[in-house]
mmCIF file of C-alpha atoms in Angstrom:
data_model
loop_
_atom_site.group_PDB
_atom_site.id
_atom_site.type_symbol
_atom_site.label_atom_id
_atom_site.label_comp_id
_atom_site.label_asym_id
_atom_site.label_seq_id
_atom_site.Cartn_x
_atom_site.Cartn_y
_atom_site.Cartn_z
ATOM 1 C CA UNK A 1 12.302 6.258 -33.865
ATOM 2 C CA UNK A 2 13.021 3.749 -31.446
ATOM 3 C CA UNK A 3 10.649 3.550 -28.473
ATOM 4 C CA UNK A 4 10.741 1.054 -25.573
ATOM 5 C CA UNK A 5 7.473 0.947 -23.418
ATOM 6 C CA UNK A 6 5.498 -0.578 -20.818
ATOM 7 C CA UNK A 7 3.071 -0.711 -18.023
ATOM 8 C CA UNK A 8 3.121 -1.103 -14.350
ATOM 9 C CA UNK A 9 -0.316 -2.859 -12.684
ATOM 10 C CA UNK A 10 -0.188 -2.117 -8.864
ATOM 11 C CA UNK A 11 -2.754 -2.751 -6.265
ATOM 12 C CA UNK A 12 -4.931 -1.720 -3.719
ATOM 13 C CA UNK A 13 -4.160 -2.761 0.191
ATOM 14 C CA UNK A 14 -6.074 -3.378 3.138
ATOM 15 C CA UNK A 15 -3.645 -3.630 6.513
ATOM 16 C CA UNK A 16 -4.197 -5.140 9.652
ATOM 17 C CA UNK A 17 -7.467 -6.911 9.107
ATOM 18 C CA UNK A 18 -8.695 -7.121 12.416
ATOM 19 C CA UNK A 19 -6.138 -8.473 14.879
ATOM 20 C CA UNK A 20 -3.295 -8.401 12.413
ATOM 21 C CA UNK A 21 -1.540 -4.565 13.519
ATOM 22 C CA UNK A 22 1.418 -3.963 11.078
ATOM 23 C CA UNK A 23 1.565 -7.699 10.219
ATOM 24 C CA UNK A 24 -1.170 -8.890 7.539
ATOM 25 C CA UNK A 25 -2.484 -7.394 4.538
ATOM 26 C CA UNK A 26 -4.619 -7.949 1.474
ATOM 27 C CA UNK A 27 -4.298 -6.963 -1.894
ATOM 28 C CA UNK A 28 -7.580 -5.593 -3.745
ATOM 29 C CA UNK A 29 -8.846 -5.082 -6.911
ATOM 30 C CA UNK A 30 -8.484 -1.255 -7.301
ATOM 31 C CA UNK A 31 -5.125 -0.268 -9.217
ATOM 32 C CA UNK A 32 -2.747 2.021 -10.115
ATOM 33 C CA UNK A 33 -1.433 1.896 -13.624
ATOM 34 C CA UNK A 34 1.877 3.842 -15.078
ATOM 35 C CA UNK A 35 2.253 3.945 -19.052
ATOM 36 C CA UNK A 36 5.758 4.573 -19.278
ATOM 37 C CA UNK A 37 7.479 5.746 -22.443
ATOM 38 C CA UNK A 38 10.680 6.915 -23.819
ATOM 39 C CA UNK A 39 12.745 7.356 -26.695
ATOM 40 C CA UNK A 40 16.165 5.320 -27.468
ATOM 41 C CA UNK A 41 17.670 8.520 -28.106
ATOM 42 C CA UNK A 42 21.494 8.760 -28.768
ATOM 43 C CA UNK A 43 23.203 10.342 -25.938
ATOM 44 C CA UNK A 44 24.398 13.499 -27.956
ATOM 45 C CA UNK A 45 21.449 14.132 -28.108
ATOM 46 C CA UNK A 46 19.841 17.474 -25.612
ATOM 47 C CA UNK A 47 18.604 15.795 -22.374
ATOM 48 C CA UNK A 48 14.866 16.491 -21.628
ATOM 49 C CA UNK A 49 13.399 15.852 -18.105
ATOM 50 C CA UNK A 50 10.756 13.451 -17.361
ATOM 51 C CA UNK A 51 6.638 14.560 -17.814
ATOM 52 C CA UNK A 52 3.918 12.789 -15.751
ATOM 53 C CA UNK A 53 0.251 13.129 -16.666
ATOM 54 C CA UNK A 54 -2.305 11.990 -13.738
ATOM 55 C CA UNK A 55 -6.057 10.409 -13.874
ATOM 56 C CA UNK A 56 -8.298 8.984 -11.316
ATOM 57 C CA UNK A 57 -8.296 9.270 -7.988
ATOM 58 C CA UNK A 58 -5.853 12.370 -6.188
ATOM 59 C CA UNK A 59 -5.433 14.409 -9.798
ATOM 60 C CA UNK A 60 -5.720 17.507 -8.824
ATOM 61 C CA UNK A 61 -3.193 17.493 -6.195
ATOM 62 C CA UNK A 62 -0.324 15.198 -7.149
ATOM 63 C CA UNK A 63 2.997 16.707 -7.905
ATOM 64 C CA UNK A 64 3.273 16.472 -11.648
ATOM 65 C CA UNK A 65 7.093 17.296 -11.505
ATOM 66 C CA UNK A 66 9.213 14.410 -11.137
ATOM 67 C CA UNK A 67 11.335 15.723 -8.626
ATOM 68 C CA UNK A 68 8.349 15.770 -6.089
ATOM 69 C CA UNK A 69 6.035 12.692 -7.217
ATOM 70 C CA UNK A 70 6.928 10.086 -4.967
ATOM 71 C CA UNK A 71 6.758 7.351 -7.260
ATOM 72 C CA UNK A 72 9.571 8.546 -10.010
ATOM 73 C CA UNK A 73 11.525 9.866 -6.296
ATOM 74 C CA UNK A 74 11.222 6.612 -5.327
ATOM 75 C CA UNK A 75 12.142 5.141 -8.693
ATOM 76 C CA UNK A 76 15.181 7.899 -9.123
ATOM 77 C CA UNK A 77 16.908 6.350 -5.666
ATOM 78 C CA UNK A 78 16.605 3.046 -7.111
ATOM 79 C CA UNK A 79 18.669 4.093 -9.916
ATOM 80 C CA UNK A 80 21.320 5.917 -8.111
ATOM 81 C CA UNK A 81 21.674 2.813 -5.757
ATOM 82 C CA UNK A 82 22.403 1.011 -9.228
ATOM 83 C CA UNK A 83 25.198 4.256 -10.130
ATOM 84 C CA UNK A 84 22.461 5.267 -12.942
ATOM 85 C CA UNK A 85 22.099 9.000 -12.430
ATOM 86 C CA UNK A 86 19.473 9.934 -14.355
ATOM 87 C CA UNK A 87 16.277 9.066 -15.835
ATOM 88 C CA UNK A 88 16.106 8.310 -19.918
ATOM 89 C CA UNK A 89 15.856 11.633 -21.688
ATOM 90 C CA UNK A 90 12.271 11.774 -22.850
ATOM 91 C CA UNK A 91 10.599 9.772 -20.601
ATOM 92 C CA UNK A 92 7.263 9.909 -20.551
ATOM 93 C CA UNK A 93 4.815 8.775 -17.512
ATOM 94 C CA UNK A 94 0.944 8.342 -17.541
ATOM 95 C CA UNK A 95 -0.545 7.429 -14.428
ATOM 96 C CA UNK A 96 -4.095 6.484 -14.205
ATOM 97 C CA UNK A 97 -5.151 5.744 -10.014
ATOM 98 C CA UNK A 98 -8.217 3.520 -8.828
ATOM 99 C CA UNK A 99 -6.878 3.938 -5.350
ATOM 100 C CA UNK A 100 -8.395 6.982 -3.150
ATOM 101 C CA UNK A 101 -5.850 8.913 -1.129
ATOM 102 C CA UNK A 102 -6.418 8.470 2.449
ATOM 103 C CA UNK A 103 -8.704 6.192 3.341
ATOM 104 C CA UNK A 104 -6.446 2.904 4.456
ATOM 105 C CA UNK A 105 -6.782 1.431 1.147
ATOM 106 C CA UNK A 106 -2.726 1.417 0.609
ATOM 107 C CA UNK A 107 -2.369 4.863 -2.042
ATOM 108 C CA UNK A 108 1.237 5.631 -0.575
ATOM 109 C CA UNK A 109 2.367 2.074 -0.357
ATOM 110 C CA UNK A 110 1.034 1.371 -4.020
ATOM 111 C CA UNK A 111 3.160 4.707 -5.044
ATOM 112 C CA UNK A 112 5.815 3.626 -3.338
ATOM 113 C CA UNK A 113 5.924 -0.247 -5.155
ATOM 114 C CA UNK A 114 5.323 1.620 -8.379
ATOM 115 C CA UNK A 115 8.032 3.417 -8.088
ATOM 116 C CA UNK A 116 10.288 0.829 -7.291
ATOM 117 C CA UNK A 117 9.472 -1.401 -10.325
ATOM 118 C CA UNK A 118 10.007 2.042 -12.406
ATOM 119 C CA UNK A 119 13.383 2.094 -11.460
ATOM 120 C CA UNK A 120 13.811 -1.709 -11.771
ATOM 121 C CA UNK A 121 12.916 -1.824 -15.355
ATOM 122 C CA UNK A 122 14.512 1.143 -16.437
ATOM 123 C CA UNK A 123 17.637 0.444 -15.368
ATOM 124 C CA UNK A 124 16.800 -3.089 -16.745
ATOM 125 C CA UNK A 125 18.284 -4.203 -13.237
ATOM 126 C CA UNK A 126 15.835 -7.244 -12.647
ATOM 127 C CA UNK A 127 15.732 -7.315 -8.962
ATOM 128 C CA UNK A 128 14.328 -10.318 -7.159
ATOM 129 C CA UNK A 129 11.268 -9.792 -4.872
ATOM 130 C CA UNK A 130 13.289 -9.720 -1.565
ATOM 131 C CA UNK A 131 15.398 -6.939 -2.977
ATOM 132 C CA UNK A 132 12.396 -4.758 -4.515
ATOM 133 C CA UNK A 133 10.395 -5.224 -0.566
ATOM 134 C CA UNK A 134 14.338 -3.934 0.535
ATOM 135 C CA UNK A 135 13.891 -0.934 -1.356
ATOM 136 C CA UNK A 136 10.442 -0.386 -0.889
ATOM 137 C CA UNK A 137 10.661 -0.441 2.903
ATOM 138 C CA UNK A 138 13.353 2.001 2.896
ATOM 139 C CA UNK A 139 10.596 4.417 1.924
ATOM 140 C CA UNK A 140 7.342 3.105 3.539
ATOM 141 C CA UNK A 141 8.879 1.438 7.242
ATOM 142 C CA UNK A 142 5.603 -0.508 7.961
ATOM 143 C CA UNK A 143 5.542 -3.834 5.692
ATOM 144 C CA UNK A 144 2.263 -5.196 5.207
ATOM 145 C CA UNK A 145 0.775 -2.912 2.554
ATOM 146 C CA UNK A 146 3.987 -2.358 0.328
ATOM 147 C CA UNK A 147 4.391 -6.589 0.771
ATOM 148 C CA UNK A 148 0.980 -7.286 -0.518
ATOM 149 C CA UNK A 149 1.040 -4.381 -3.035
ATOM 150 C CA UNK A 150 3.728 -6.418 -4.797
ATOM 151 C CA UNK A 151 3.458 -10.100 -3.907
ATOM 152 C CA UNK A 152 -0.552 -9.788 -3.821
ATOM 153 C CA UNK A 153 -2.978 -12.127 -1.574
ATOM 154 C CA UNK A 154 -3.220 -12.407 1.699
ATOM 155 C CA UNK A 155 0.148 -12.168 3.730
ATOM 156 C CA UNK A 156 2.056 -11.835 6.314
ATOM 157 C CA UNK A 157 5.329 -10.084 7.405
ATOM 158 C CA UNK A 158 8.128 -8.975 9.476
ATOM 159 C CA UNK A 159 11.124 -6.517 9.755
ATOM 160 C CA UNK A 160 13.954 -8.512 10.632
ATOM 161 C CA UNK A 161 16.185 -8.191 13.715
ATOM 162 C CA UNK A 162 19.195 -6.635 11.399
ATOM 163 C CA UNK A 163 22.959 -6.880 12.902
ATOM 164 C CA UNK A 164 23.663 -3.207 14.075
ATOM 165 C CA UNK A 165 25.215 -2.056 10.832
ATOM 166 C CA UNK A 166 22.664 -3.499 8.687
ATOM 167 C CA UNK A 167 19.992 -2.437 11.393
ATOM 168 C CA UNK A 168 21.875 1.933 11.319
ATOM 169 C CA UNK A 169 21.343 1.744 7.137
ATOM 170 C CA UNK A 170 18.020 0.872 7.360
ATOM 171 C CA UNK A 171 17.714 3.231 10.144
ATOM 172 C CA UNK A 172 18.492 6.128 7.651
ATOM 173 C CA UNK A 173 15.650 9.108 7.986
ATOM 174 C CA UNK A 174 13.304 9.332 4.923
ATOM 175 C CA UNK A 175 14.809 12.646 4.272
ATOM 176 C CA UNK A 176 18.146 11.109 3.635
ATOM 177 C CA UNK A 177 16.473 8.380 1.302
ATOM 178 C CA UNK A 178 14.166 10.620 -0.400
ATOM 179 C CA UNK A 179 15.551 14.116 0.050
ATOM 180 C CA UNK A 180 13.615 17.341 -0.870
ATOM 181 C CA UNK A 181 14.895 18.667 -4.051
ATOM 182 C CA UNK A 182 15.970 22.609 -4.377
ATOM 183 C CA UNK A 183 14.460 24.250 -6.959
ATOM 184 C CA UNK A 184 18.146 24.935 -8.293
ATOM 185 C CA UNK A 185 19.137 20.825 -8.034
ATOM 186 C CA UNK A 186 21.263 19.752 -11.004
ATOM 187 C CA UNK A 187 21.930 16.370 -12.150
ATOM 188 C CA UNK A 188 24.790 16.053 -9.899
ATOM 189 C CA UNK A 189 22.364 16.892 -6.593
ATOM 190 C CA UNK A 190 21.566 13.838 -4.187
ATOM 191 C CA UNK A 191 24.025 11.481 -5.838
ATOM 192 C CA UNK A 192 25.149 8.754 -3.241
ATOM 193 C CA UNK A 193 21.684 7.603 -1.528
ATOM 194 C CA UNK A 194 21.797 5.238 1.395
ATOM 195 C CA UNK A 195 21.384 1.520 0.056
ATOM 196 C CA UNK A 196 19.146 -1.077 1.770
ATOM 197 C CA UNK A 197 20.837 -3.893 3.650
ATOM 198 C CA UNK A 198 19.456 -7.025 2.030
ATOM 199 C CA UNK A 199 16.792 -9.652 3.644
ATOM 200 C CA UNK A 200 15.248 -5.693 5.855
ATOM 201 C CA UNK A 201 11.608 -8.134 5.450
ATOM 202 C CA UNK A 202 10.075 -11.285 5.015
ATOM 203 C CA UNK A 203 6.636 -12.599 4.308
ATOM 204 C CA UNK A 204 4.105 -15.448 3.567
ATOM 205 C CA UNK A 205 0.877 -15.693 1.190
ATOM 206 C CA UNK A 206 -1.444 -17.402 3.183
ATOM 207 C CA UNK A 207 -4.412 -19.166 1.385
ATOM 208 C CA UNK A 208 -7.134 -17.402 1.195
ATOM 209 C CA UNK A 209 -10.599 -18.727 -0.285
ATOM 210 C CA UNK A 210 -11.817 -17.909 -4.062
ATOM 211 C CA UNK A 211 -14.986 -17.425 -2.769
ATOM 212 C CA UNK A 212 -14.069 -14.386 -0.331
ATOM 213 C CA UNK A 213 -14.952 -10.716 -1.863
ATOM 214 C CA UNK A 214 -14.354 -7.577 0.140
ATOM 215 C CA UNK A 215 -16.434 -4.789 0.522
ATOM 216 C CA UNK A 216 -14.841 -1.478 0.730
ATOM 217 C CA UNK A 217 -17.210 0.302 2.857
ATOM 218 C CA UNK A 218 -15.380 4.144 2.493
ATOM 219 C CA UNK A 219 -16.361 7.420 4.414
ATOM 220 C CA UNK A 220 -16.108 10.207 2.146
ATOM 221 C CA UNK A 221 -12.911 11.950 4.410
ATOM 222 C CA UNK A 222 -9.262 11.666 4.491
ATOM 223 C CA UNK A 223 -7.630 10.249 7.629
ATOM 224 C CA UNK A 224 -3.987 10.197 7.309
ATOM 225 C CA UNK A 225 -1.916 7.233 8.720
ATOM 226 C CA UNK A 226 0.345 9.608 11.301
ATOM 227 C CA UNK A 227 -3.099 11.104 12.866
ATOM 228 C CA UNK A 228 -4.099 7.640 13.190
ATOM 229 C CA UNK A 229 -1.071 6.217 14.381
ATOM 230 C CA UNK A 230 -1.104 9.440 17.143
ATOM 231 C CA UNK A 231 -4.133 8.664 18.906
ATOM 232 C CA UNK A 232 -2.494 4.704 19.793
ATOM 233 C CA UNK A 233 -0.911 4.147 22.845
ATOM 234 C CA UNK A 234 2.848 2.884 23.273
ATOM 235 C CA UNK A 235 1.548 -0.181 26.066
ATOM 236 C CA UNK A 236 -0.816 -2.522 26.077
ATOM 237 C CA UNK A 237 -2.068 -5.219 28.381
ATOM 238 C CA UNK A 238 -1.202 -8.709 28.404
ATOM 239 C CA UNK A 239 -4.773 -9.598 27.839
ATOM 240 C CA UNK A 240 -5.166 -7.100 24.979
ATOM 241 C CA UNK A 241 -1.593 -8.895 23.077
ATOM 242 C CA UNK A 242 -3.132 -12.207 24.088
ATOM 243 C CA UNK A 243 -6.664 -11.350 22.330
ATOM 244 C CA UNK A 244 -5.144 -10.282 19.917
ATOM 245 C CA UNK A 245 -2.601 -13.639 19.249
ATOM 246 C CA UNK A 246 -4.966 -15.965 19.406
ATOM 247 C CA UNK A 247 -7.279 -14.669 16.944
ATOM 248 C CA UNK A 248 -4.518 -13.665 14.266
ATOM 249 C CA UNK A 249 -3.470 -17.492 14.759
ATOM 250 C CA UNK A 250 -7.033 -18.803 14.102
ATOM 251 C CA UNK A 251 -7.777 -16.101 11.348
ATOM 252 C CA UNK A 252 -4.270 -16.584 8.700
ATOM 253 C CA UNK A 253 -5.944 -20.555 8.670
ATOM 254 C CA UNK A 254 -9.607 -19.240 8.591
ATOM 255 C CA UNK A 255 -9.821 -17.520 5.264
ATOM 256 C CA UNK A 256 -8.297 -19.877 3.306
ATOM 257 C CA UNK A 257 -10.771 -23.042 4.139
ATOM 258 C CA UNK A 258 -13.433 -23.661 1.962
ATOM 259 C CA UNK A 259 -16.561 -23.234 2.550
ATOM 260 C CA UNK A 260 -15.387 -20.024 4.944
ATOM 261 C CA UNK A 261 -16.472 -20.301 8.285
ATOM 262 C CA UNK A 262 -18.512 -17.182 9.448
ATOM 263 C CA UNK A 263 -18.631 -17.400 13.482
ATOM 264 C CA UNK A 264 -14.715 -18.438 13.366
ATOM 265 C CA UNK A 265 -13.758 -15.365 11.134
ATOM 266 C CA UNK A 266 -15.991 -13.249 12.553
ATOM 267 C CA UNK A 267 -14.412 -13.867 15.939
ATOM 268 C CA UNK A 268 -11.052 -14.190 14.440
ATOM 269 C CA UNK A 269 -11.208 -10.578 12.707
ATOM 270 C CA UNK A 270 -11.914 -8.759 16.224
ATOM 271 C CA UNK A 271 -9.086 -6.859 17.148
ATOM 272 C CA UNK A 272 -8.099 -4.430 20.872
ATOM 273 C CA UNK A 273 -4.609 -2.959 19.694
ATOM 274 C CA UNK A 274 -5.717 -0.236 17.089
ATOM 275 C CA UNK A 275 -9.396 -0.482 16.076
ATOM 276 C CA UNK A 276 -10.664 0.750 19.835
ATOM 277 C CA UNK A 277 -8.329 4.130 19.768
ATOM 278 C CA UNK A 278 -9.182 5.208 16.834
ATOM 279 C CA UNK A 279 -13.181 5.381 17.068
ATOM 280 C CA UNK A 280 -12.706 8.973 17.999
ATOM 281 C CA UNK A 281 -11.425 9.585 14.359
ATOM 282 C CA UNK A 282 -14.135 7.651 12.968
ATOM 283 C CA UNK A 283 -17.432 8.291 13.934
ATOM 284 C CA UNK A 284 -19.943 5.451 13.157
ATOM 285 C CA UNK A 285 -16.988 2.882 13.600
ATOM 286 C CA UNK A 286 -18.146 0.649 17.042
ATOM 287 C CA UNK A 287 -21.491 0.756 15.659
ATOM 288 C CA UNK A 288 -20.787 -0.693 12.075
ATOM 289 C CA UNK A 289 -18.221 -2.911 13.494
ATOM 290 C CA UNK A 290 -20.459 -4.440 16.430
ATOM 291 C CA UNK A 291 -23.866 -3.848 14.463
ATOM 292 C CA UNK A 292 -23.346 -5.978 10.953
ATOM 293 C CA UNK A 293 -22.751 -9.485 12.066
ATOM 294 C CA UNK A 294 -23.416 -13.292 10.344
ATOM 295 C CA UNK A 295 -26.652 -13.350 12.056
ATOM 296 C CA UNK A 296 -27.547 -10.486 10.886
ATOM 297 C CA UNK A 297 -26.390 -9.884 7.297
ATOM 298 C CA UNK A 298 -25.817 -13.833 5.582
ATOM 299 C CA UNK A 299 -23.041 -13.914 3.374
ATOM 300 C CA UNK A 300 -20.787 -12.040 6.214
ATOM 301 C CA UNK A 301 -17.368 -13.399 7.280
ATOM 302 C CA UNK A 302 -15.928 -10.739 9.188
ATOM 303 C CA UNK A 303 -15.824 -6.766 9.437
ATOM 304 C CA UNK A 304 -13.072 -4.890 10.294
ATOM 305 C CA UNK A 305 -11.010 -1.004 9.718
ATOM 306 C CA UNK A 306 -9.012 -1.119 6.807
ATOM 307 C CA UNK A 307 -5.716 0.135 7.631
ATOM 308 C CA UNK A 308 -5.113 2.843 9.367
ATOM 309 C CA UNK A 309 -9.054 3.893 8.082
ATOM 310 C CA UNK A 310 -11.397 5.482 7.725
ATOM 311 C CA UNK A 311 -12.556 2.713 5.672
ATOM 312 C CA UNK A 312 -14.095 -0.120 6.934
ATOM 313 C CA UNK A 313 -13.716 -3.219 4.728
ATOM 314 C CA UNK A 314 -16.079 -6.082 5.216
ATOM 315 C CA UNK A 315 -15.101 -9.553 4.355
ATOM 316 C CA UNK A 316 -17.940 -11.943 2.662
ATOM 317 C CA UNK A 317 -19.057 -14.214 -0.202
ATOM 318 C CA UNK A 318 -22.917 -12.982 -0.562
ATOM 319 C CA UNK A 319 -25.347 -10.214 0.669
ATOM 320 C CA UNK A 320 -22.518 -7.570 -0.576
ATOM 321 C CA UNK A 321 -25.160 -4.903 -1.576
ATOM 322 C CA UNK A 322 -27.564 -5.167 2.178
ATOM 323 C CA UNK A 323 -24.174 -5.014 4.907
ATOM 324 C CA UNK A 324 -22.779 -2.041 2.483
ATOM 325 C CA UNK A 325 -26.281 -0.319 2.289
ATOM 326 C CA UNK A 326 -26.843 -0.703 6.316
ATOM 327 C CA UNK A 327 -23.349 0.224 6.694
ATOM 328 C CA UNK A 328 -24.321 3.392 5.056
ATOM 329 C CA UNK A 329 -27.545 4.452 7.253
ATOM 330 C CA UNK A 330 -25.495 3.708 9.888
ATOM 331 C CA UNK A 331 -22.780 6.578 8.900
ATOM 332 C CA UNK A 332 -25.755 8.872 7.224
ATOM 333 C CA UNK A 333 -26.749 8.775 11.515
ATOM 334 C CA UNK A 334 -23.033 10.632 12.032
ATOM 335 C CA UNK A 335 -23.988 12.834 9.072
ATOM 336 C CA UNK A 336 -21.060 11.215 6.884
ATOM 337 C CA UNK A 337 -21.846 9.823 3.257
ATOM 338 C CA UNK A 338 -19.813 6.986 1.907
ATOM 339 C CA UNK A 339 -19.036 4.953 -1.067
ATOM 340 C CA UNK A 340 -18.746 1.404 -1.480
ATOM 341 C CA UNK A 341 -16.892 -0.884 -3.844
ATOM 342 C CA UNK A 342 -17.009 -4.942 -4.104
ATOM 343 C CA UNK A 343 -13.335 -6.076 -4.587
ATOM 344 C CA UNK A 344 -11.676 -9.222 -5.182
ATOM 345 C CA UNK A 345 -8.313 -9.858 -3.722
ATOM 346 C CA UNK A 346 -6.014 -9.383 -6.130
ATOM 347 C CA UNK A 347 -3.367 -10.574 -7.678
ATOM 348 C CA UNK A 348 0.134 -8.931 -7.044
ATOM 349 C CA UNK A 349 2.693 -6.189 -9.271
ATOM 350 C CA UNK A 350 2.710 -6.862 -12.823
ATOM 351 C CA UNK A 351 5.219 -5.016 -15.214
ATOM 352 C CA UNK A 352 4.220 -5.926 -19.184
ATOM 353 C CA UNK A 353 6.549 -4.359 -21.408
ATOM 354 C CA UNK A 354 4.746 -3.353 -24.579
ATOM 355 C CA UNK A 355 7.345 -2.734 -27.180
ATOM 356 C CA UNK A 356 11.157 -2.273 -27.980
ATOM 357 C CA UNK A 357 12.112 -1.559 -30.947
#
């Protein structure tokens, strides 16, 4: 029987780092990995509907029906915007996830890539980058994570000012992109999705040092990103914006010198839009933030929430096993355990197609 297959390498995100609110991230060594499968069946043949099997991380509560995964949603809209209705009959999805669910490392962004390079190579559509971030960001509004998920690195990026038509169709509710399917949906349900406008973001890969690992310092508690976001206020001072500026500016140069330069990242990674509101959802924060230093711990760079948290991810190129360890006496205080993970910074989306035949 003919069989075409491949997989689909996404991963892990950090956002924000420090100063950088809804404009940098980082990709990092933690993955998740579809197996895809399916049959070159002759189309007289029955139709089956897709089957997902799920390891790792969030396995006993992802939707195994394809209809309500977000990835093969995601991956199903990118079809229809390419007037391919359906997925192949037979298709067959294993998904093995490094990435914890809710803890600011990036789970729904990765989901959200993965399922836009599903629907890419099935419909054998080739996409360039700018149109896969279009897509993605129709789903997830907020582009650092889903940008570094797929380009990888360190980067930076923007939602551009759109003209107002382009501007209304990227506008369109998630419910319209990714509607809820009734349990009595047939093939013919949801056809039509809103398309992207093209060039919705842009980014840059800044250079960021070979010699820079991150610690993934990570409470053992979800914090989802809308709680987080919640708790932020809609104004902030000039001096806050200002603080804020300059040390973004300093820090997308900082990281990619060589040696690093502690005191100037350190500095650099400080950050008064997000980080101070949300201590109240993270207990311990202020004091691992303010408490693990270059003085203190060698090997440091910089120390910062990842994302919209609880995870605190600490930048540095030695001592990796003392700032996680006091990191974690200094949670065990606020009676919360943690785990901690060395990462690199990864490279970005890979799809490897494995055989056609």
């Amino acid at each position: 029987m003919s069989l075409r297959s491949f997989k689909i390498n996404v991963p892990a995100t950090s956002a924000n780092i420090g100063p950088g609110f809804d404009v940098v991230g980082l990709s990092l060594s933690l993955h998740l990995t579809l197996t895809v499968s399916y049959p070159l069946i002759p189309p007289s043949q029955p139709y089956v509907h897709p089957t997902i099997s799920y390891s790792g991380e969030g396995s006993d509560e992802v939707p195994l029906d394809p209809y309500k995964n977000l990835t093969t949603r995601v991956a199903l809209y990118v079809l229809r915007c390419h007037n391919i209705r359906s997925f192949p009959s037979h298709l067959v999805i294993h998904v093995d996830n490094e990435i914890p669910f809710g803890r600011g490392l990036g789970s729904s962004g990765a989901a959200v890539i993965a399922g836009v390079l599903l629907g890419d190579t099935i419909g054998k559509l080739r996409l360039p980058t700018a149109r896969l971030l279009d897509f993605a960001l129709m789903v997830e509004r907020h582009p650092d994570n889903v940008t570094a998920a797929l380009v990888g690195g360190f980067v930076g990026s923007y939602l551009k000012e759109l003209d107002e038509q382009a501007s209304e169709a990227a506008s369109v509710p998630l419910s319209e992109v990714l509607p809820e399917y009734p349990p009595d949906a047939d093939e013919d349900w949801g056809l039509n999705p809103p398309v992207p406008p093209f060039g919705i973001g842009h980014y840059v890969r800044f250079p960021c040092s070979k010699s820079i690992k991150a610690i993934a310092i990570i409470p053992r508690f979800e914090l989802s990103t809308a709680k987080a976001r919640e708790v932020l206020p809609t104004e902030y001072s000039r001096k806050d914006l200002v603080f804020n500026l300059q040390r973004l500016a300093v820090l997308t140069t900082a990281l990619g010198q060589s040696p690093p330069d502690p005191e100037l990242i350190y500095e650099a990674m400080k950050d008064r839009v997000h980080q101070p509101y949300r201590k109240s959802l993270i207990p311990g924060l202020p004091e691992v933030t303010s408490s693990i230093t270059p003085s203190s711990h060698p090997g440091l760079l910089g120390i910062c929430l990842s994302g919209a948290g609880p995870t605190i991810l600490a930048l540095a190129i030695d001592g990796f096993e003392a700032i996680a360890e006091d990191a974690r006496k200094i949670f065990q205080s606020f009676d919360i355990s943690i785990d901690w993970k060395v990462l690199e910074v990864a490279g970005g989306s890979v799809v490897q197609e494995e055989n056609q035949n």
